[in-house]
Tab-separated table of C-alpha atoms in Angstrom:
chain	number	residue	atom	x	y	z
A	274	UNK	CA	-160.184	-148.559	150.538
A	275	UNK	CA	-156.788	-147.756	151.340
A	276	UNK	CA	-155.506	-146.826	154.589
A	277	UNK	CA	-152.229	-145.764	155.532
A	278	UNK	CA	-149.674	-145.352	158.512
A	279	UNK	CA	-146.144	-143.923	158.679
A	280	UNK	CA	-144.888	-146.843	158.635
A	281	UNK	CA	-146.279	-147.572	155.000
A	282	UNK	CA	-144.108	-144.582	153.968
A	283	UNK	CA	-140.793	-145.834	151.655
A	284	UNK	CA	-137.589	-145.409	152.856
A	285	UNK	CA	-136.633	-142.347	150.905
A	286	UNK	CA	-140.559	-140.402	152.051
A	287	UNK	CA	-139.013	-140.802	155.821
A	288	UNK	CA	-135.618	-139.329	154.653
A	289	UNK	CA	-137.711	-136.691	153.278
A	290	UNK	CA	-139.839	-136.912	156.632
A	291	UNK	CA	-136.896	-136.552	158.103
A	292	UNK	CA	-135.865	-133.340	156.687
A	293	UNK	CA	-138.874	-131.709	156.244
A	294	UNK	CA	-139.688	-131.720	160.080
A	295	UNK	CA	-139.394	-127.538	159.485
A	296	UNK	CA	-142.347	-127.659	158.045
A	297	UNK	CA	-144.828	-127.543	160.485
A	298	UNK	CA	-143.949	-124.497	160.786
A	299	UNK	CA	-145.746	-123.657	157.953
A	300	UNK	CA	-149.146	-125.182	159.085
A	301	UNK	CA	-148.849	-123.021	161.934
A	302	UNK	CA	-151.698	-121.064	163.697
A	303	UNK	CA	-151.422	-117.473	163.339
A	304	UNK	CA	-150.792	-114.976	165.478
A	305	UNK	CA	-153.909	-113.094	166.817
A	306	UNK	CA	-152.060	-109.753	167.541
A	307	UNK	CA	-152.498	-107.783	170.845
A	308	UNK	CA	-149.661	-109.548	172.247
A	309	UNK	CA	-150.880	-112.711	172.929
A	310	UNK	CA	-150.639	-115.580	170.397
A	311	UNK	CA	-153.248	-118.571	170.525
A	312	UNK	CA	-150.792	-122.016	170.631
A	313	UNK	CA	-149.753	-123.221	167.256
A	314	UNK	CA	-152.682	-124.999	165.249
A	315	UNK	CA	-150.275	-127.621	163.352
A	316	UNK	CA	-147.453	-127.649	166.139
A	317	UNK	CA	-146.598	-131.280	166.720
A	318	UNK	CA	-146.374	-131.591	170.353
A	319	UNK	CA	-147.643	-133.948	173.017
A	320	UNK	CA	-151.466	-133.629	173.949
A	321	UNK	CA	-151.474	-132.813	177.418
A	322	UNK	CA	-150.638	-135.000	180.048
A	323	UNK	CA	-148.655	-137.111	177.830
A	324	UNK	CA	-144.812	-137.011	177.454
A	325	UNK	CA	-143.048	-136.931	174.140
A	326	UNK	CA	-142.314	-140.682	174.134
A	327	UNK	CA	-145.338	-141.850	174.917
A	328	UNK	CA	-147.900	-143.610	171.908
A	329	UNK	CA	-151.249	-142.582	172.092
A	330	UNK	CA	-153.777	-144.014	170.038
A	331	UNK	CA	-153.997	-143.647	166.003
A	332	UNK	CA	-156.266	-140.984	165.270
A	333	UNK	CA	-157.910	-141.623	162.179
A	334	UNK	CA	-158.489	-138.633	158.940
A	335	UNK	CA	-160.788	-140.319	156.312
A	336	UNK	CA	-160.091	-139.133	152.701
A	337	UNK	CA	-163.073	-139.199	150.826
A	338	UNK	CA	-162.280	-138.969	146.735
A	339	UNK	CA	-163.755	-139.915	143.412
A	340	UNK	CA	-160.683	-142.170	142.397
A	341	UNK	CA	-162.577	-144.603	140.451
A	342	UNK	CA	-163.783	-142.385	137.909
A	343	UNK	CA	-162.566	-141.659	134.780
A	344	UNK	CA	-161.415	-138.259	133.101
A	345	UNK	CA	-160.823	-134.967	134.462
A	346	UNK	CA	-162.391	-135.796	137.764
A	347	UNK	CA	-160.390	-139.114	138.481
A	348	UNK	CA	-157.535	-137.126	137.762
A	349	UNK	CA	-158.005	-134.605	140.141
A	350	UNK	CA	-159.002	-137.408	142.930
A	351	UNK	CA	-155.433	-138.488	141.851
A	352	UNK	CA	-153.980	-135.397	142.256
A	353	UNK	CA	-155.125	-134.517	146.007
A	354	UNK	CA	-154.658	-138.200	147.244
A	355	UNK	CA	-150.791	-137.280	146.594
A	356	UNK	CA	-151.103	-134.007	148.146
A	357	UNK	CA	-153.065	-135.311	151.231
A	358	UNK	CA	-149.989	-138.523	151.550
A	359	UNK	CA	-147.346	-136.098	150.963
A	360	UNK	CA	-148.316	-134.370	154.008
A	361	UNK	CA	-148.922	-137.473	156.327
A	362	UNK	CA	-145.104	-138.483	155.274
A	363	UNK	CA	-143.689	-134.926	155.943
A	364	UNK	CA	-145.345	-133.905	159.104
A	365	UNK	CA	-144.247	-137.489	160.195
A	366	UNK	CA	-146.659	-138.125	162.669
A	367	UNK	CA	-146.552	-141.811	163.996
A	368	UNK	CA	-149.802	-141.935	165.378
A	369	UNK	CA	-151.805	-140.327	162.037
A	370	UNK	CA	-153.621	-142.755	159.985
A	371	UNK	CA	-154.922	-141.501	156.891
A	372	UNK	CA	-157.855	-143.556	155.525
A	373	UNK	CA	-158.600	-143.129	152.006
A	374	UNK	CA	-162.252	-144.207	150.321
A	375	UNK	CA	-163.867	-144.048	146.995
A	376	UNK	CA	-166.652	-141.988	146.964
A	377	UNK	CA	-168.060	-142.702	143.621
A	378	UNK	CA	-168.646	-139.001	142.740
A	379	UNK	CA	-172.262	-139.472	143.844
A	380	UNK	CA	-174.514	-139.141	147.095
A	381	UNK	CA	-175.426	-142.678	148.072
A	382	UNK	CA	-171.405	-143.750	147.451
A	383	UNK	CA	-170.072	-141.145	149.500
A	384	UNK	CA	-172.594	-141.805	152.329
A	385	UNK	CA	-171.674	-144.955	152.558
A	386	UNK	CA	-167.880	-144.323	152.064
A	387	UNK	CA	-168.801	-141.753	155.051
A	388	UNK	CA	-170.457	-144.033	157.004
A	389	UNK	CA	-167.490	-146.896	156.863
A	390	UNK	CA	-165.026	-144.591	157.712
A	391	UNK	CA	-167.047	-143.379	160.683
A	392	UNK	CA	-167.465	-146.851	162.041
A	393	UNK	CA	-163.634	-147.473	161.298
A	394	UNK	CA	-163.346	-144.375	164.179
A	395	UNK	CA	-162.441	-141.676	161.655
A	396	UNK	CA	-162.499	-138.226	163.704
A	397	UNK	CA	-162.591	-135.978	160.494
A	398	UNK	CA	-163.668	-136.160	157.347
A	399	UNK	CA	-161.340	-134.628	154.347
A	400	UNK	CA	-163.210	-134.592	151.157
A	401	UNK	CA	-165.131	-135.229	149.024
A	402	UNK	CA	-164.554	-132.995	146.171
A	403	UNK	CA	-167.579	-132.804	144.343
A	404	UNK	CA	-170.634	-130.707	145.772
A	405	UNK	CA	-173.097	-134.145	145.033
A	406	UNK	CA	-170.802	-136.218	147.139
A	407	UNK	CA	-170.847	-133.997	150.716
A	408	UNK	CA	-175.029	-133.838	150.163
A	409	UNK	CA	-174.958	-137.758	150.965
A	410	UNK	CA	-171.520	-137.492	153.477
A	411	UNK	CA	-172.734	-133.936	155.927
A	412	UNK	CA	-175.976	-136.268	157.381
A	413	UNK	CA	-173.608	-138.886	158.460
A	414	UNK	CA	-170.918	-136.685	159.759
A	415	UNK	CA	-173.329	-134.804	161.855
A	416	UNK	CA	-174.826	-137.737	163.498
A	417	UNK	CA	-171.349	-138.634	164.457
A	418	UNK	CA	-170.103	-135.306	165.001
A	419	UNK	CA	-167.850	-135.614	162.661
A	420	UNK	CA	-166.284	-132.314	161.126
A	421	UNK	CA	-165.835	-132.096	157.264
A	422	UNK	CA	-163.054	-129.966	155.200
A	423	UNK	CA	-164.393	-130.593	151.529
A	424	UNK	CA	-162.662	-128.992	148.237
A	425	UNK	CA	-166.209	-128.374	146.936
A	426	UNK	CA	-166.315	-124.691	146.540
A	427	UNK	CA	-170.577	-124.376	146.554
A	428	UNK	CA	-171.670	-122.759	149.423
A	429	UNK	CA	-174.996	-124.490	149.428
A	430	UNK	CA	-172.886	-127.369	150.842
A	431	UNK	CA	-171.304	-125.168	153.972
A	432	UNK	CA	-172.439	-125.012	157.525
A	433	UNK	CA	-173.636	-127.379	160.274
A	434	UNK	CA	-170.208	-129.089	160.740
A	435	UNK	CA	-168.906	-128.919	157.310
A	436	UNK	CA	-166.270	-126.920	155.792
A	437	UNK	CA	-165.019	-125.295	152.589
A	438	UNK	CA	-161.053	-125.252	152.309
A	439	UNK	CA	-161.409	-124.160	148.512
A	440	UNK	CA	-160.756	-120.815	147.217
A	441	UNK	CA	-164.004	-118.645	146.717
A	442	UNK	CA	-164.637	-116.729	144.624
A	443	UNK	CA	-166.349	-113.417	146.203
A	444	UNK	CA	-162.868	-113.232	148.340
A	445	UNK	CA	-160.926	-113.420	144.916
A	446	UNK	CA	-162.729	-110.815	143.356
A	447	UNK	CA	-162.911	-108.371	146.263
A	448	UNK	CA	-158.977	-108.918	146.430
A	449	UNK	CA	-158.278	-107.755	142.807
A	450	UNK	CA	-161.117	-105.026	142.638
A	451	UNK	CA	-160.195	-103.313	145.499
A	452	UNK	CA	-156.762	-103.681	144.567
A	453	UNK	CA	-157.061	-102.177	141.293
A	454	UNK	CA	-159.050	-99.578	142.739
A	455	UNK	CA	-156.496	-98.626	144.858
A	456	UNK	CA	-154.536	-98.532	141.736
A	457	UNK	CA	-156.783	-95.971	140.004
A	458	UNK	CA	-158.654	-98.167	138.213
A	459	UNK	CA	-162.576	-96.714	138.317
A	460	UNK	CA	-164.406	-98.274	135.106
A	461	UNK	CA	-164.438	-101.777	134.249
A	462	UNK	CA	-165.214	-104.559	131.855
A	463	UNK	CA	-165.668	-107.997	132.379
A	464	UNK	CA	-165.971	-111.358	129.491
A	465	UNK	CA	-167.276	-114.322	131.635
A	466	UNK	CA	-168.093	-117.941	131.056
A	467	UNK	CA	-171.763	-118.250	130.596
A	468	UNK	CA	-172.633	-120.689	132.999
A	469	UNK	CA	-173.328	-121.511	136.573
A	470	UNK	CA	-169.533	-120.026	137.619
A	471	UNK	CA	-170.481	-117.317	135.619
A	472	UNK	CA	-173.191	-116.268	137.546
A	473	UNK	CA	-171.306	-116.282	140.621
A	474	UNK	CA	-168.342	-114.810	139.575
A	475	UNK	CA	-170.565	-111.995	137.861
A	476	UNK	CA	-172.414	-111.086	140.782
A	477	UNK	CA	-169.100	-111.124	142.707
A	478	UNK	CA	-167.618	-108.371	140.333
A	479	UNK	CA	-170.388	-106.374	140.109
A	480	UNK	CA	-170.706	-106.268	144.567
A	481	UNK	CA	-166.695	-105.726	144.678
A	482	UNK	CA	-166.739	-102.981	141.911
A	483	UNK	CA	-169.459	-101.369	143.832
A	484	UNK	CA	-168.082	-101.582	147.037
A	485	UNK	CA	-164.834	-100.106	145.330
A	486	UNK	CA	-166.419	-97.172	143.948
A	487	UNK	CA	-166.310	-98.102	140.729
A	488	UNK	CA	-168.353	-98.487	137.682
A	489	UNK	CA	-168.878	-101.113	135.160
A	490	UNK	CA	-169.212	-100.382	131.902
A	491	UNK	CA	-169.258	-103.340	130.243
A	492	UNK	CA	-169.914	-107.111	130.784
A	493	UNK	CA	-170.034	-109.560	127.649
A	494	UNK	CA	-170.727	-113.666	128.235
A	495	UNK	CA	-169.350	-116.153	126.219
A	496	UNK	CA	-170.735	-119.961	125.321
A	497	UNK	CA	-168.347	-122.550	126.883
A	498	UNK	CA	-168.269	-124.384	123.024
A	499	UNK	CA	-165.219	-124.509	121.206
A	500	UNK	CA	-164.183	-121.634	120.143
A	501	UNK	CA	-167.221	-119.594	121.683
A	502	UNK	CA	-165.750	-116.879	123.207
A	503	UNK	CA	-164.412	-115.597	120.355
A	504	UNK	CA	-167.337	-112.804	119.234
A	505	UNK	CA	-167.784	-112.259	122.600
A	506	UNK	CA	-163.779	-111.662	123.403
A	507	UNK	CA	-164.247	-109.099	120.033
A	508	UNK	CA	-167.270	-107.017	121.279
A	509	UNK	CA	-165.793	-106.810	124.649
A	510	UNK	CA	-162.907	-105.148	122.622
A	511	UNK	CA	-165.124	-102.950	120.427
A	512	UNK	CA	-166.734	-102.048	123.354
A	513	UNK	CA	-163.977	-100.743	125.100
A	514	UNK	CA	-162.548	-98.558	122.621
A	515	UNK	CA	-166.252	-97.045	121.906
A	516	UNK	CA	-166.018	-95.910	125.582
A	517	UNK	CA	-162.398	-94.581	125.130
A	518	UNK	CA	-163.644	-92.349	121.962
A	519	UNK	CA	-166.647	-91.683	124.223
A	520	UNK	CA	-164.090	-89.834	126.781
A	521	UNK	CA	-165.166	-92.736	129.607
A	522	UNK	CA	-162.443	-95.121	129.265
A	523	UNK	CA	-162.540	-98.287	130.605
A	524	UNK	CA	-159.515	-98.957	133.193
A	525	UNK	CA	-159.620	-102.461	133.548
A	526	UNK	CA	-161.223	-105.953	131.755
A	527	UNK	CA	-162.022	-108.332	134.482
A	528	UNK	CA	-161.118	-112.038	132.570
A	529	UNK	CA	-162.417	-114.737	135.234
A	530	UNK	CA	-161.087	-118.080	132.880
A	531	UNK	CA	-158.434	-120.220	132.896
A	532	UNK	CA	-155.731	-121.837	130.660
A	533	UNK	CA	-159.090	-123.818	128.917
A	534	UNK	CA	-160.111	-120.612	127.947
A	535	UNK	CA	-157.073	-117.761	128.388
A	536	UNK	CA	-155.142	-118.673	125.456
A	537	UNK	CA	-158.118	-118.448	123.088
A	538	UNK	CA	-158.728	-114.993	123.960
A	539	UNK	CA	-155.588	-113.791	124.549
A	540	UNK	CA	-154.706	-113.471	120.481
A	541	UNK	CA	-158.120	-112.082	120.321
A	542	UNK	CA	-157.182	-109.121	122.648
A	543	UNK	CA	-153.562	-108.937	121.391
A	544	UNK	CA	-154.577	-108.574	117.368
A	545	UNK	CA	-157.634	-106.427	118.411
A	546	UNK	CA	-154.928	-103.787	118.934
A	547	UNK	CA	-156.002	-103.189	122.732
A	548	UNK	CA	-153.749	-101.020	124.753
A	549	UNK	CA	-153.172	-103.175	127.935
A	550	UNK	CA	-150.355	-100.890	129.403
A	551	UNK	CA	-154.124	-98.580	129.410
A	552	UNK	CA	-156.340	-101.427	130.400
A	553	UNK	CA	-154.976	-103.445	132.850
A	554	UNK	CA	-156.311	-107.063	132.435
A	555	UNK	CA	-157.256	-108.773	135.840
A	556	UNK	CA	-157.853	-112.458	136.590
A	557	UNK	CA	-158.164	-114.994	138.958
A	558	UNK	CA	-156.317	-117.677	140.817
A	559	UNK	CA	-157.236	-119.507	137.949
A	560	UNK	CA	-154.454	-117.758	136.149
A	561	UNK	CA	-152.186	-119.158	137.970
A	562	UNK	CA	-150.847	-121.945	135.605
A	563	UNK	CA	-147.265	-122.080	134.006
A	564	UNK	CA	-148.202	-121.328	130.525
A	565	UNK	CA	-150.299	-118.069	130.993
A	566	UNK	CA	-147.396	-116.127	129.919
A	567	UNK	CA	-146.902	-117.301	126.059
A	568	UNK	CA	-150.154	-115.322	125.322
A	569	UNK	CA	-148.191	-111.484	125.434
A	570	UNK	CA	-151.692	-109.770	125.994
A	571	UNK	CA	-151.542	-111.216	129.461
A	572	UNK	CA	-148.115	-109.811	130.821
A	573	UNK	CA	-148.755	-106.876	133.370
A	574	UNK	CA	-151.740	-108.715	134.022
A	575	UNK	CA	-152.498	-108.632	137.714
A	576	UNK	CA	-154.580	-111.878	139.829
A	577	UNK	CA	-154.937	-112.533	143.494
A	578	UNK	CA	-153.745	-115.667	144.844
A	579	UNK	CA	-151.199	-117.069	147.239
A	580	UNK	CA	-147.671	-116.594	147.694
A	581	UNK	CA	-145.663	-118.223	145.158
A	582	UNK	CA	-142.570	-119.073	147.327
A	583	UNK	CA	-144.116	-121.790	149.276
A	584	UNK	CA	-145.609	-123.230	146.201
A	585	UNK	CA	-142.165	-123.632	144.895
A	586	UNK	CA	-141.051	-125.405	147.083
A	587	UNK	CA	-143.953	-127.621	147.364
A	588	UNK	CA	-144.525	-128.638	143.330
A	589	UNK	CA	-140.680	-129.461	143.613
A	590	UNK	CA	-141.292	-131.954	146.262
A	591	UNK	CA	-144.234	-133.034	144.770
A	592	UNK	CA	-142.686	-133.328	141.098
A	593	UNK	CA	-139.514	-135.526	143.169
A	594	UNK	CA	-142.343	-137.449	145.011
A	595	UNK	CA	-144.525	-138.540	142.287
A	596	UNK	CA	-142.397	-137.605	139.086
A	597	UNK	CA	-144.648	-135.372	137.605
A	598	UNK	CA	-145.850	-131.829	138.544
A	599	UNK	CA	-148.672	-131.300	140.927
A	600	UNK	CA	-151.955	-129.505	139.918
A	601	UNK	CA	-152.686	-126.519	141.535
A	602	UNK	CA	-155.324	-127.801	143.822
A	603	UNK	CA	-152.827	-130.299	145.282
A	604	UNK	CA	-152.226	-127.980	147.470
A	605	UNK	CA	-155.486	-127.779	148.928
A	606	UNK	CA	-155.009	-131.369	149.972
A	607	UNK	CA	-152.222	-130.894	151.544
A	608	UNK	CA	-152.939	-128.363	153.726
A	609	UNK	CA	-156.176	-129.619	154.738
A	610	UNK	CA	-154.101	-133.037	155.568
A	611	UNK	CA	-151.940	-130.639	157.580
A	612	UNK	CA	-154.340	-128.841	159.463
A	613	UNK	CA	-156.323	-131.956	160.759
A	614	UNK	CA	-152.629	-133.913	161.404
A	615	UNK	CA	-152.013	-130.187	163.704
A	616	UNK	CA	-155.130	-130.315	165.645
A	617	UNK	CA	-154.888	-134.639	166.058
A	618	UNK	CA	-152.117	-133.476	168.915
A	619	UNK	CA	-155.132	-132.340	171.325
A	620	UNK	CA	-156.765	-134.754	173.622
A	621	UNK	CA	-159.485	-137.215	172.549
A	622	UNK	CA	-162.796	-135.545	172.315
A	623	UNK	CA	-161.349	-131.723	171.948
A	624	UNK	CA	-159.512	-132.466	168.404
A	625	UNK	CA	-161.442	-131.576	165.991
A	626	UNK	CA	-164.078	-129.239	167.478
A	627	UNK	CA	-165.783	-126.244	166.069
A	628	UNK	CA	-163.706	-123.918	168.300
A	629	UNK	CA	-160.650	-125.227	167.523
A	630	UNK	CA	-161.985	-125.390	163.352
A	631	UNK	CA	-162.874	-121.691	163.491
A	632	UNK	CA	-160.084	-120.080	165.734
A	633	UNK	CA	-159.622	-116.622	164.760
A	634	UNK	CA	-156.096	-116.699	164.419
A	635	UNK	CA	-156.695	-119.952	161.237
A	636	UNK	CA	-154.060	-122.250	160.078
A	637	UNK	CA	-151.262	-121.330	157.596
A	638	UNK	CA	-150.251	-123.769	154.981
A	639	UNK	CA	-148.488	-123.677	151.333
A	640	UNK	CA	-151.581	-121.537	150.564
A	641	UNK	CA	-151.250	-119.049	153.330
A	642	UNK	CA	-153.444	-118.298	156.048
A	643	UNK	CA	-157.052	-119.722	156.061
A	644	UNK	CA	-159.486	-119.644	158.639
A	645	UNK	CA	-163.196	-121.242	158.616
A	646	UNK	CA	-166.370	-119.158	159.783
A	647	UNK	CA	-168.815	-121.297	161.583
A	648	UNK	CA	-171.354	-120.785	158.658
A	649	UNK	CA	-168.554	-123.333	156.894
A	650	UNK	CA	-167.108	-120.437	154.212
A	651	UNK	CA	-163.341	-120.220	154.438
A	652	UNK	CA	-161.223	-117.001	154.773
A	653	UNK	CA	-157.948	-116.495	152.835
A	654	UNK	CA	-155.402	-113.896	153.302
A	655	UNK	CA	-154.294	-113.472	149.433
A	656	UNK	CA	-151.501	-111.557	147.772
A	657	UNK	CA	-152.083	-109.660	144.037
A	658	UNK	CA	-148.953	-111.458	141.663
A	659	UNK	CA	-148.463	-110.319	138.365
A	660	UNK	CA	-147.782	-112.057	135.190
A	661	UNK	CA	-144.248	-111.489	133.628
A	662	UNK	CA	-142.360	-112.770	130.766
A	663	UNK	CA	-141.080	-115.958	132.665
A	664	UNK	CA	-143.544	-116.123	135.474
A	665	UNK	CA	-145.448	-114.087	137.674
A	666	UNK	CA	-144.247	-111.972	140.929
A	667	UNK	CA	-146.234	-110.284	143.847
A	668	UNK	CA	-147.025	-107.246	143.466
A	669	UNK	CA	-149.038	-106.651	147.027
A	670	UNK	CA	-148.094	-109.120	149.597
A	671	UNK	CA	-150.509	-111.564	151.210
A	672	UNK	CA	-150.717	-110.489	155.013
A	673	UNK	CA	-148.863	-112.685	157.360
A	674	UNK	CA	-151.736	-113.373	159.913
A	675	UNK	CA	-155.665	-112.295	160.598
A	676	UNK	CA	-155.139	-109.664	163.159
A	677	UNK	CA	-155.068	-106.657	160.908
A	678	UNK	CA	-158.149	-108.426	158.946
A	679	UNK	CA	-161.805	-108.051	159.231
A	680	UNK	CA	-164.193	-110.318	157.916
A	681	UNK	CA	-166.255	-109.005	154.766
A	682	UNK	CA	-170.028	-109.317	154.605
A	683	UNK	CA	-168.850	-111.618	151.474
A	684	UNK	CA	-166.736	-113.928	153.209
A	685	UNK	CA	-170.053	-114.431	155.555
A	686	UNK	CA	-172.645	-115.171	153.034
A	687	UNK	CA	-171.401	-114.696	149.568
A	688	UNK	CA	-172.222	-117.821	146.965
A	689	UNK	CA	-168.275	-119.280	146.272
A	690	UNK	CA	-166.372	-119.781	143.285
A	691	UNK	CA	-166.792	-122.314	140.629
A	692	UNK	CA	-168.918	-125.115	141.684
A	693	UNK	CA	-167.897	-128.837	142.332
């Protein structure tokens, strides 16, 4: 267990402290329109009744991780354990103690991880990240009414007190569809993984190219083996230009992967002799990594996800913190960390409620705006970005707040991205 106060931070993390103190800006609650604003979310001011010099007790934000794992997973635990201390040192709250516990990646470990940090007076729970681990935590956190921000993204998780600050997928693929069908784009195609992701993703396209007005013409699966969605990638193709000679071309080819599976199709689509200034290729935030662009098939490409601008700024901190470059999903640590550190401010007992968890007007982080529904799915305000030669830029902004934003029946009860 680790557990750690500002005054743990190094000398050069309270420089940085020190200068980052715009920030909270940033975690920010947004503005509800109608011309009145609910009070800042991450704002660090007094709690009521208390003046700015006076120290109020620690409030306590458990961190519940796999780091004793090994692999992919351990890495990751890595990965948002930086992301979560980087914010504790920047917001530079004295009286924030961040309490970090390994979960074990199972039920019974993060139960009792939960249930030590509990008795150690944790107020909020952030973590764990793997769907397994918040089955054994939500019991214990709802006996102690004890909210829970987890980076699982499986909405069989969600509700009853605990919450999902991951991206999901239904809200990623409504935000490209109806994009692109703003764009003209009417018939699609689609090559997903085939596997439980896949499902979800699936029946997220086919719902958002539906509610779009749109048609899909095509959808091919490919085997998560080495090298298995290479027939698949090729009929996709084939498929596509037997449509075009058919006088129904396809607009767009929906390609839900990542960079474990983007640069093995990518020559597949660029030697197939596809016309992508015809059929726009569309992706996820999952395309948002640095080396998307060496594959040529994917420039012009077009994904949702959040701004770049504030993600910028935060990998360079990150990279200057830690030395190396932060994993997307840091991010999602960080934030989270952010949001809890914002609320701490209030008085005891009226922190970390659900009204103050599922105010309209959300939180706004390096990710943009979230907000969670009482049902435990989160709601992201996203902006389209495009890939180019030597990056990506946006293309259709994220919006700036929730006020000119109306909850989907997805973002309700849609299944969620790819689950942990």
């Amino acid at each position: 267990m680790t557990r750690i106060g500002l005054q743990q931070a190094t000398a050069s993390g309270r420089k940085r402290a020190g200068a980052m103190a715009m920030l909270a800006i940033l975690l920010a609650g947004c503005s509800t329109g109608g011309g009145s604003a609910e009070p800042p979310t991450a704002a660090l001011a007094p709690a009521p009744g208390q003046s700015q010099g006076q120290i109020r007790a620690p409030v306590k934000i458990a961190l519940l991780l796999p780091m004793g794992g090994m692999g992919e997973t351990a890495a990751i635990a890595k990965n948002l354990k930086q992301g979560a201390e980087m914010a504790l040192f920047e917001l530079n709250d004295p009286n924030v103690e961040l309490i970090t516990k390994d979960d074990g990646g199972t039920a019974a470990g993060a139960r009792a991880a939960a249930d030590a940090a509990i008795k150690e007076g944790a107020e909020i729970i952030v973590g764990p990240l793997l769907s397994q681990a918040v089955t054994g935590v939500a019991p214990v956190a709802r006996q102690a009414n004890v909210p829970v921000l987890t980076f699982s993204n499986n909405s069989a998780v969600a509700g009853q007190g605990v919450y999902l600050v991951n991206f999901l997928a239904e809200q990623e693929a409504e935000r490209i569809i109806s994009f692109a069908a703003a764009n003209g784009k009417r018939r699609f195609a689609a090559l997903i993984p085939d596997d439980a992701y896949g499902a979800v993703i699936e029946a997220a396209f086919r719902r958002s190219v539906q509610n779009n007005g749109g048609t899909v013409s095509v959808v091919e699966r490919y085997p998560l083996a080495a090298n298995g969605m290479l027939a698949p990638a090729k009929r996709v193709v084939e498929a596509i230009k037997a449509a075009e000679a058919q006088a129904a071309p396809v607009d767009a080819l929906f390609l839900p992967g990542g960079q474990d599976s983007l640069p093995k199709i990518g020559p597949v689509i660029a030697y197939s002799g596809l016309d992508t200034t015809k059929v726009k290729l569309l992706g996820t935030s999952a395309w948002d990594y640095p080396a998307i662009s060496r594959e040529t098939a994917f420039i012009g490409g077009w994904y949702p996800g959040s701004d770049p601008l504030a993600w910028r700024s935060f990998a360079e901190r990150f990279a200057k913190t830690f030395g190396t470059a932060p994993p997307r999903i840091a991010s999602v640590a960080y934030d989270a960390v952010g949001f809890a550190i914002g609320l701490s401010t209030n008085p005891p007992g009226s922190r970390f409620t659900q009204a103050n968890l599922t105010r309209t007007n959300g939180f706004s982080g390096v990710d943009g705006i979230v907000r969670f529904q009482p049902n435990g799915l989160s709601e992201r305000g996203l902006a389209v970005l495009e890939v180019q030669k030597f990056g990506a830029t946006v293309v259709d902004a994220a919006p700036a707040s929730f006020e000119a934003t109306k909850i989907s029946a997805a973002d309700q009860t849609g299944s969620i991205g790819k689950p942990n």
